[in-house]
PDB file of C-alpha atoms in Angstrom:
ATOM      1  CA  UNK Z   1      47.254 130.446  33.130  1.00 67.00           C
ATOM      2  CA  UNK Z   2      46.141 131.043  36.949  1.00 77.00           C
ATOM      3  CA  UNK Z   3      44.570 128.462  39.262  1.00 77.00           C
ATOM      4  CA  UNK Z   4      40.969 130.338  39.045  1.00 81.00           C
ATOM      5  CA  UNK Z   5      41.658 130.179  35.391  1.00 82.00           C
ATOM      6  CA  UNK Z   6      42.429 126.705  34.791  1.00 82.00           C
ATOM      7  CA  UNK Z   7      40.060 125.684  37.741  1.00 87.00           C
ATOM      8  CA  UNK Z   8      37.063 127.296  35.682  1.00 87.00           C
ATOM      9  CA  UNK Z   9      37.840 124.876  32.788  1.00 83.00           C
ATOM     10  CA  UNK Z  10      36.410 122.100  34.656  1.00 89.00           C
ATOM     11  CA  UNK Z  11      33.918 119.896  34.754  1.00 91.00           C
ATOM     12  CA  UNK Z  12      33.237 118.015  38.132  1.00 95.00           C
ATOM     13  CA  UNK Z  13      31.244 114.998  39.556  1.00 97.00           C
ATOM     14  CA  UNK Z  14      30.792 114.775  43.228  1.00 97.00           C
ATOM     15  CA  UNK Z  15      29.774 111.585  44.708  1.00 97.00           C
ATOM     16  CA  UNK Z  16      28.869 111.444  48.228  1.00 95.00           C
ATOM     17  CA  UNK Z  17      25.758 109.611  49.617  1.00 93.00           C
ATOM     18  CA  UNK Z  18      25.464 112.032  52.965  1.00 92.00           C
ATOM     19  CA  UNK Z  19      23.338 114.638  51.445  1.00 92.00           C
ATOM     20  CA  UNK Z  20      24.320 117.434  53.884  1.00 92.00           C
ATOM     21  CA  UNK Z  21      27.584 116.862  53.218  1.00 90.00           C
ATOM     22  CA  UNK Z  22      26.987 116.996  49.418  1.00 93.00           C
ATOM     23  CA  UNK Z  23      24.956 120.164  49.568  1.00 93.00           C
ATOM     24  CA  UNK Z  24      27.544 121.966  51.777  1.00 91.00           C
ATOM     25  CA  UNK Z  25      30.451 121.037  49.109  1.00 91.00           C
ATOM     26  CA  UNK Z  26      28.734 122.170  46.728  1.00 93.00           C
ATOM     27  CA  UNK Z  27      27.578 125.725  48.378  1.00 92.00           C
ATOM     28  CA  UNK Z  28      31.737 125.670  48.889  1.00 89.00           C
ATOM     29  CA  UNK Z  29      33.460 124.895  45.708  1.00 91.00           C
ATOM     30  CA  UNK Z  30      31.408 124.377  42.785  1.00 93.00           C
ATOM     31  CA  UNK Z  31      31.278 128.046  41.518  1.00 93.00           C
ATOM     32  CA  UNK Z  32      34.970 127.610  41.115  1.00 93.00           C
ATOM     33  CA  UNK Z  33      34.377 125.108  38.293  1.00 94.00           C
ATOM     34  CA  UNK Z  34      32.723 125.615  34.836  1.00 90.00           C
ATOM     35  CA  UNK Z  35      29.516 122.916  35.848  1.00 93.00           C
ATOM     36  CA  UNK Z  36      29.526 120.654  39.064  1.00 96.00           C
ATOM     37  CA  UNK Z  37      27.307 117.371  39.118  1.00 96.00           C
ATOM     38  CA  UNK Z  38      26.372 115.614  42.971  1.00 97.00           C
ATOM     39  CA  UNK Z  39      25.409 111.815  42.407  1.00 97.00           C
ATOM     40  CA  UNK Z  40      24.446 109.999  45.858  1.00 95.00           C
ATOM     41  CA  UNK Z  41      26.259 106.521  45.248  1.00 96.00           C
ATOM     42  CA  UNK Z  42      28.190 104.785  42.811  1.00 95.00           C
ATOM     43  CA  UNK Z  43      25.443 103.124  40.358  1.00 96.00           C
ATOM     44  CA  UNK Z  44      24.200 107.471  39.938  1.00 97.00           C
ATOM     45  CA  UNK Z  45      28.307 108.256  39.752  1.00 96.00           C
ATOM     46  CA  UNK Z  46      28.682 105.982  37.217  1.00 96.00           C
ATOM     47  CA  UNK Z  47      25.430 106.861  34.684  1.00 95.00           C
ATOM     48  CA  UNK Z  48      26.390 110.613  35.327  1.00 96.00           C
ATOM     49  CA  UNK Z  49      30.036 110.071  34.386  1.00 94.00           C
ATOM     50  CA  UNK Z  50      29.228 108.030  31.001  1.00 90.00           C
ATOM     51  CA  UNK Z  51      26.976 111.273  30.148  1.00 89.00           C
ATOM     52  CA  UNK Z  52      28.566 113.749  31.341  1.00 90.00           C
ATOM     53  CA  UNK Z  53      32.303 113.373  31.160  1.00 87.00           C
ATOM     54  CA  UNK Z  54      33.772 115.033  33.723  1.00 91.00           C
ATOM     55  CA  UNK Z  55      37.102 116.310  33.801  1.00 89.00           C
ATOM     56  CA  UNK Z  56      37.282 114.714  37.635  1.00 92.00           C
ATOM     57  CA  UNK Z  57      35.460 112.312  40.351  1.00 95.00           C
ATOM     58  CA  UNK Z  58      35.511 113.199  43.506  1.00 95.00           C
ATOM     59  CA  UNK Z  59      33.775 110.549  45.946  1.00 93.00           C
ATOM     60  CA  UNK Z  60      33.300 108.988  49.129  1.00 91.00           C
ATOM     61  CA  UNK Z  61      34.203 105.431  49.658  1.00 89.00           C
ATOM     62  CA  UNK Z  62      31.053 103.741  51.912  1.00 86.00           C
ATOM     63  CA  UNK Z  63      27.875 104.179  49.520  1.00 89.00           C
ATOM     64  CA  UNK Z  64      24.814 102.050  48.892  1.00 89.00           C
ATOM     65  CA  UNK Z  65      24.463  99.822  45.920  1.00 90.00           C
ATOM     66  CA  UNK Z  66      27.770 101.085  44.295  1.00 92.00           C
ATOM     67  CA  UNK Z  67      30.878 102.070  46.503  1.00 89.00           C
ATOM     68  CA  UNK Z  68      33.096 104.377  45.635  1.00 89.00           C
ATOM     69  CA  UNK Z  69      36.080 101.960  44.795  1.00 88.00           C
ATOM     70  CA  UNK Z  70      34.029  99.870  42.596  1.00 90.00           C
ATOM     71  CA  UNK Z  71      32.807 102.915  40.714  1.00 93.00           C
ATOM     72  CA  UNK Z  72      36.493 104.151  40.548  1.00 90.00           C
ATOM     73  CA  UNK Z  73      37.599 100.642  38.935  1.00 89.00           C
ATOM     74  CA  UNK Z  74      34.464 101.090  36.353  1.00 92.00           C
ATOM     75  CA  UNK Z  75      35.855 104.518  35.337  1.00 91.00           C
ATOM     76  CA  UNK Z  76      39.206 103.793  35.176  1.00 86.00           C
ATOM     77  CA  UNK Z  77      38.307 101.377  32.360  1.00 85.00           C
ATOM     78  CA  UNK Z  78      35.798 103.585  30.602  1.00 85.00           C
ATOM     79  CA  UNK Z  79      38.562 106.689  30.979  1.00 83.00           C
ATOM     80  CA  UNK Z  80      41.822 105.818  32.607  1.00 80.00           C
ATOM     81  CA  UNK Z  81      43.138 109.619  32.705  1.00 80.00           C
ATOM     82  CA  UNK Z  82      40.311 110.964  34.400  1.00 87.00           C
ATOM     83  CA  UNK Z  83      41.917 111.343  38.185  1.00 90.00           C
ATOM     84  CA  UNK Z  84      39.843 110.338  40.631  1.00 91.00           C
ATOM     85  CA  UNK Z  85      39.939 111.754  44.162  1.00 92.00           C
ATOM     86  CA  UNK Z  86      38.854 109.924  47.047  1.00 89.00           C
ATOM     87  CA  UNK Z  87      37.190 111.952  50.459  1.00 87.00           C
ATOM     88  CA  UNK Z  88      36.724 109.579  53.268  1.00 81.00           C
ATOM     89  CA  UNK Z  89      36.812 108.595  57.088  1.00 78.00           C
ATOM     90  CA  UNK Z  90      38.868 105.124  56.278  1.00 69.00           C
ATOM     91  CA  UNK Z  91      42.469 105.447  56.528  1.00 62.00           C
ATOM     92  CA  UNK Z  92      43.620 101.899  56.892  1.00 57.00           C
ATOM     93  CA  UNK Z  93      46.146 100.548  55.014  1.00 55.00           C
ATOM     94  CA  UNK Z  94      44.219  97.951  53.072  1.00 59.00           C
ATOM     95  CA  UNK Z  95      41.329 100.495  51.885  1.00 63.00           C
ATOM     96  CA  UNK Z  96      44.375 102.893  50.872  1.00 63.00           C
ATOM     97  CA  UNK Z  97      45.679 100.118  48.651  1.00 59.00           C
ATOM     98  CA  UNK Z  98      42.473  99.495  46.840  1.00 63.00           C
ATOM     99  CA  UNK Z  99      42.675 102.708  46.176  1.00 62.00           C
ATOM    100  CA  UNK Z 100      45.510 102.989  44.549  1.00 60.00           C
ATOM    101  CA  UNK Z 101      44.640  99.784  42.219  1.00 61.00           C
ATOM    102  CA  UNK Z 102      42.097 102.135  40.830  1.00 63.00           C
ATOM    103  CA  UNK Z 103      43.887 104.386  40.288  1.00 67.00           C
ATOM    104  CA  UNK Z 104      42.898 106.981  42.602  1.00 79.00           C
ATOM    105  CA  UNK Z 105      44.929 110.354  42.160  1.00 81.00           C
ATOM    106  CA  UNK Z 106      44.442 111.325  46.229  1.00 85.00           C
ATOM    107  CA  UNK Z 107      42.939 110.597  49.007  1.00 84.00           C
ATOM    108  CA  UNK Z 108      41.856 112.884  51.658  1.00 87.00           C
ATOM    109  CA  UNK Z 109      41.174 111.899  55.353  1.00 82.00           C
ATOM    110  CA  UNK Z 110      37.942 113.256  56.435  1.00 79.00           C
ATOM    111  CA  UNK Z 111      37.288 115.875  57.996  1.00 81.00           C
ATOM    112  CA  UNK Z 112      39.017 117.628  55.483  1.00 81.00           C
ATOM    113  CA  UNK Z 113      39.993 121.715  54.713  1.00 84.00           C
ATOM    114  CA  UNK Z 114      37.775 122.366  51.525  1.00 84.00           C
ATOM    115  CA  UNK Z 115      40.613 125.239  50.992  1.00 86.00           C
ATOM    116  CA  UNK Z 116      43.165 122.501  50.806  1.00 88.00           C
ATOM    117  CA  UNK Z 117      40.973 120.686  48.473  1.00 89.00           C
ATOM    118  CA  UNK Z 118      40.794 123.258  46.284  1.00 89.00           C
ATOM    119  CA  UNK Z 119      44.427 123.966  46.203  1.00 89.00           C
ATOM    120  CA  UNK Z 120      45.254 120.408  45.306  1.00 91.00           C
ATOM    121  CA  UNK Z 121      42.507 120.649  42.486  1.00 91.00           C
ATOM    122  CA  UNK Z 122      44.127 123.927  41.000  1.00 89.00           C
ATOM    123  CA  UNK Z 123      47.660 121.747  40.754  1.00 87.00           C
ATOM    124  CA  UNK Z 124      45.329 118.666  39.052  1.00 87.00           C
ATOM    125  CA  UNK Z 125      43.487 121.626  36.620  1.00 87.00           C
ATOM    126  CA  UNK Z 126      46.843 123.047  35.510  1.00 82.00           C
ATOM    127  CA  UNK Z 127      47.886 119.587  34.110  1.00 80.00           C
ATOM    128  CA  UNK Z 128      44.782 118.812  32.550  1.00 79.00           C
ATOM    129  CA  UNK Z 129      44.624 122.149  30.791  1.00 74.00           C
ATOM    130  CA  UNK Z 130      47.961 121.787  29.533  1.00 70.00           C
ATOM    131  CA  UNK Z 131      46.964 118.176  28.355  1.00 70.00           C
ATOM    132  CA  UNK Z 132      44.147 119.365  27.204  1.00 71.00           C
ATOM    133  CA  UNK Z 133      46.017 121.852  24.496  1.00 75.00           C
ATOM    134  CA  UNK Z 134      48.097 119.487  21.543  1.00 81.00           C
ATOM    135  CA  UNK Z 135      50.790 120.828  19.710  1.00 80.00           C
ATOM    136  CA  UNK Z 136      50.372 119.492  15.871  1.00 85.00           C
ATOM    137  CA  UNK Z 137      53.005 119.985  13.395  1.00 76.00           C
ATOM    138  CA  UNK Z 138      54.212 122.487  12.197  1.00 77.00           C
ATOM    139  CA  UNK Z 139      52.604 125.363  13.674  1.00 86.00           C
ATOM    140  CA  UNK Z 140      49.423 124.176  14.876  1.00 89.00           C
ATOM    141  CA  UNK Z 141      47.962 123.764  18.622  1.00 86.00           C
ATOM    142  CA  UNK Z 142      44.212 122.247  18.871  1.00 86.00           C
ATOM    143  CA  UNK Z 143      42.948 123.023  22.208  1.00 80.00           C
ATOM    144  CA  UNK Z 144      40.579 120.554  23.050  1.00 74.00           C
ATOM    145  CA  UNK Z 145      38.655 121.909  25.903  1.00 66.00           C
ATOM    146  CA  UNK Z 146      37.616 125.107  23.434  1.00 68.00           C
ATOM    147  CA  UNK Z 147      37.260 122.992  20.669  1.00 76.00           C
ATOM    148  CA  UNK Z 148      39.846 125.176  18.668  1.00 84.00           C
ATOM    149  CA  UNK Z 149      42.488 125.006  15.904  1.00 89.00           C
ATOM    150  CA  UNK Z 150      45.013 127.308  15.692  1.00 91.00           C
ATOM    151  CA  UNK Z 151      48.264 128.204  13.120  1.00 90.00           C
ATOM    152  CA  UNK Z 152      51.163 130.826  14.892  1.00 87.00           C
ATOM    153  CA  UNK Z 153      48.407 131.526  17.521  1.00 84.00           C
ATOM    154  CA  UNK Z 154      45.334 132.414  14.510  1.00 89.00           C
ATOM    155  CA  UNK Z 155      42.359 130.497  14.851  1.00 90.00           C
ATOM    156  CA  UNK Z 156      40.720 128.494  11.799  1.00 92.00           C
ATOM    157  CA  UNK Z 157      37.398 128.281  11.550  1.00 91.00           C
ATOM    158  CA  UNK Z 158      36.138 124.706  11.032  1.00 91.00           C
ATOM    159  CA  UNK Z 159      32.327 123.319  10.372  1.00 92.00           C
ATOM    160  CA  UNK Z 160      31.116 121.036  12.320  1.00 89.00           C
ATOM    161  CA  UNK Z 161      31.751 118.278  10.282  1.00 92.00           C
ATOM    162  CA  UNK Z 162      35.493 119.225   9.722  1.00 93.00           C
ATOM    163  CA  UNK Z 163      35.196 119.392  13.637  1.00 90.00           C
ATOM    164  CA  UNK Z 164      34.123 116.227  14.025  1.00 90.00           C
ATOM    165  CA  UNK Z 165      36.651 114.460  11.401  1.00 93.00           C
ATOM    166  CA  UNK Z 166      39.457 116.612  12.821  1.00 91.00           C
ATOM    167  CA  UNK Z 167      38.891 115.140  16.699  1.00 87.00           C
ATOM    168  CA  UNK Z 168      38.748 111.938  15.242  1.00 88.00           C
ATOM    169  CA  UNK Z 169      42.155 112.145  13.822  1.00 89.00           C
ATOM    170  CA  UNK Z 170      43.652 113.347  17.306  1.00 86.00           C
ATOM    171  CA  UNK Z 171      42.252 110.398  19.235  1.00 78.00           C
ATOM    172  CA  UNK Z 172      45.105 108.574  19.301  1.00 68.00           C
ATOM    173  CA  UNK Z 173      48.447 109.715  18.010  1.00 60.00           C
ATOM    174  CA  UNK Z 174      48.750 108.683  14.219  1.00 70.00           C
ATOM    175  CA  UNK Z 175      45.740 107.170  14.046  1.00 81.00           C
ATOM    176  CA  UNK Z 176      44.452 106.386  10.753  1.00 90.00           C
ATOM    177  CA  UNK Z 177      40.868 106.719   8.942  1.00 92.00           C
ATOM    178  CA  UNK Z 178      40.277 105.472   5.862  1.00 92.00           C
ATOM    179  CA  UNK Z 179      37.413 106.662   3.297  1.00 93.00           C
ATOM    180  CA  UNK Z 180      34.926 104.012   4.332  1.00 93.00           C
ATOM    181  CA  UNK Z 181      35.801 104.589   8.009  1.00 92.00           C
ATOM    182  CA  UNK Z 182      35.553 108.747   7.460  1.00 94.00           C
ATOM    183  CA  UNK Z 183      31.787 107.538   5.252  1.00 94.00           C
ATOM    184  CA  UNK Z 184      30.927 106.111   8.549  1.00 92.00           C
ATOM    185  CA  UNK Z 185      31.643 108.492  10.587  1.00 91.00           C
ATOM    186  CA  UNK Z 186      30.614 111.560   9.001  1.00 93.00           C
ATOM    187  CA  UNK Z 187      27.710 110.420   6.732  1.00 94.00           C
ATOM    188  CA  UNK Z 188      25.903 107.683   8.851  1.00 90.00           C
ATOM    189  CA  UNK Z 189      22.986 108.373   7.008  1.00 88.00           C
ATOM    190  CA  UNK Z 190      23.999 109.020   3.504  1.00 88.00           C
ATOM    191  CA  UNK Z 191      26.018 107.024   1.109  1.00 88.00           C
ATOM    192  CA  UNK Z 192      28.601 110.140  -0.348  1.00 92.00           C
ATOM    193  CA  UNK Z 193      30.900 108.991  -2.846  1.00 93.00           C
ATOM    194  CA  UNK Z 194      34.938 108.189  -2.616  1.00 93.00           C
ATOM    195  CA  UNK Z 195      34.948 112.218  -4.434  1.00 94.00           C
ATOM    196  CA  UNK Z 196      32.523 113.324  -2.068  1.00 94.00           C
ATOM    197  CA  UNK Z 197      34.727 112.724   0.289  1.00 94.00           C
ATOM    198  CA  UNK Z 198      37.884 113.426  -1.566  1.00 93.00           C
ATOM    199  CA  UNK Z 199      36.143 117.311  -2.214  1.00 95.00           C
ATOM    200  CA  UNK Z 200      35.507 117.453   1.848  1.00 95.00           C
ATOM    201  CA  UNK Z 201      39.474 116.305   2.049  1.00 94.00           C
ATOM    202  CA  UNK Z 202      40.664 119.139   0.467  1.00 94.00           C
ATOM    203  CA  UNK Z 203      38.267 122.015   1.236  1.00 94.00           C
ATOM    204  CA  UNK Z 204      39.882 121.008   4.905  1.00 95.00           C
ATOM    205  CA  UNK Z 205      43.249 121.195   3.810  1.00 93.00           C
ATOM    206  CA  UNK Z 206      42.473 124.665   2.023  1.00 93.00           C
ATOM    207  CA  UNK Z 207      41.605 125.940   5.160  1.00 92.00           C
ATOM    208  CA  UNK Z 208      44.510 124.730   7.268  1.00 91.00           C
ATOM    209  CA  UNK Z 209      47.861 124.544   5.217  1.00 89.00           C
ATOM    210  CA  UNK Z 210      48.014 120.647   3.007  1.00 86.00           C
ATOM    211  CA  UNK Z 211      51.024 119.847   5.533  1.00 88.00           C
ATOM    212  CA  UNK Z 212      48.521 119.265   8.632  1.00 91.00           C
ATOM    213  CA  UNK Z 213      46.345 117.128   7.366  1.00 91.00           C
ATOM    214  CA  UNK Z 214      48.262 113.564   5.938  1.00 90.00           C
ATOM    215  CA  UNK Z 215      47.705 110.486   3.646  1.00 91.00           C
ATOM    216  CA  UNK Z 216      49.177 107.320   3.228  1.00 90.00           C
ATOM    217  CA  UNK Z 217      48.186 105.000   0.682  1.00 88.00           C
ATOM    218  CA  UNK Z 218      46.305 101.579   1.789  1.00 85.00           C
ATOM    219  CA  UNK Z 219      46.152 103.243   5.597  1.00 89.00           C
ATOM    220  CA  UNK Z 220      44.156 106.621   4.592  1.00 92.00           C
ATOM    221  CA  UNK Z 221      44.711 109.905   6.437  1.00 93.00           C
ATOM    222  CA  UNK Z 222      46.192 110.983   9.539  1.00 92.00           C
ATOM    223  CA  UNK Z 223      47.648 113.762  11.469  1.00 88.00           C
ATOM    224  CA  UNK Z 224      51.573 113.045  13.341  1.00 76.00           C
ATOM    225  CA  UNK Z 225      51.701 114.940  16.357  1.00 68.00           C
ATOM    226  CA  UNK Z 226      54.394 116.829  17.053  1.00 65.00           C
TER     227      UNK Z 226
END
């Protein structure tokens, strides 16, 4: 996969409360990304992140009613692996160790090269794309970012509902749903019945090979990564 490639996978939140400097970032990197989002301090960072997950946060440190540090330390909780990338005029040691505490993936001085911006984001977008893909056992990759199963590189076509169970699975490594817990999360209107869901089970498992797709009795079903 190339840099443009793996760049154009992304989704990205800019926080910055100058506005010129927010419009001129955007003008000179966001059509390098699949959908860009500009917030104007932390408080908008934050209720734009929680919508609309971005693979990365890019922000300014000084802002009104929300700084950018505080903001970082609120995401960081909500989503620890999203890196967040700090562009600002402080370079002192303590404000470069509060970054860090929130985990802040780098920090750029300003002023700043957008070009070596971008270059740092096209190492970041490489990892994320290949975190993004899972390998399953035996056979199988889902890629997440494409929403996509695969078996020796063939798709399988899933319904939204098998969609939904599937990434539910994959949430955590070996992560377990029982029936009431799958009831819950794929009926929350309805009240199917234990073969309701036992029928939905296997029409699943039809589709991609028994073996992916586990069960273990008392802790319901699972998938072990590979």
């Amino acid at each position: 996969m190339t840099r443009q490639e793996a760049l154009k996978r992304l989704k990205v939140l800019y926080v910055e409360d100058e506005k010129s400097l927010a419009e001129m970032m955007e003008h000179a990197i966001s059509r390098y990304f699949s959908a860009f989002r500009l917030a104007a301090d932390g408080e908008e960072g934050l209720e734009i992140f929680q919508s609309f997950r971005p693979d990365l946060v890019i922000t300014d440190i000084t802002m009104p009613r929300m700084d950018g540090l505080e903001m970082g330390q609120h995401i960081h909780e909500l989503s620890p692996e999203t890196p967040l990338i700090i562009l600002s005029a402080y370079s002192d040691k303590e404000k470069l160790l509060n970054a860090i505490d929130v985990g802040v993936s780098k920090y750029f001085i300003k002023p700043f090269d957008p070009e070596e911006l971008l270059e740092y984001l096209g190492t970041l977008a490489t990892r994320i794309a290949t975190r993004q893909t899972i390998a399953l056992r035996p056979d199988y990759r889902y890629d997440r970012y494409h929403r996509r199963l695969t078996r020796k590189g063939m798709p399988i076509s899933l319904t939204a509902r098998e969609q939904q169970f599937l990434e539910a699975l994959l949430a955590e490594p070996g992560n377990f749903l029982d029936t009431a817990a799958i009831k819950s999360l794929l009926w929350p209107d309805d009240e199917p019945t234990d073969d309701a869901v036992r029928v939905f089970i296997n029409r699943l498992r039809n589709k991609t090979g028994r073996e992916l797709i586990r069960n273990r009795a008392g802790e319901g079903y699972y998938i072990e990564p590979e």
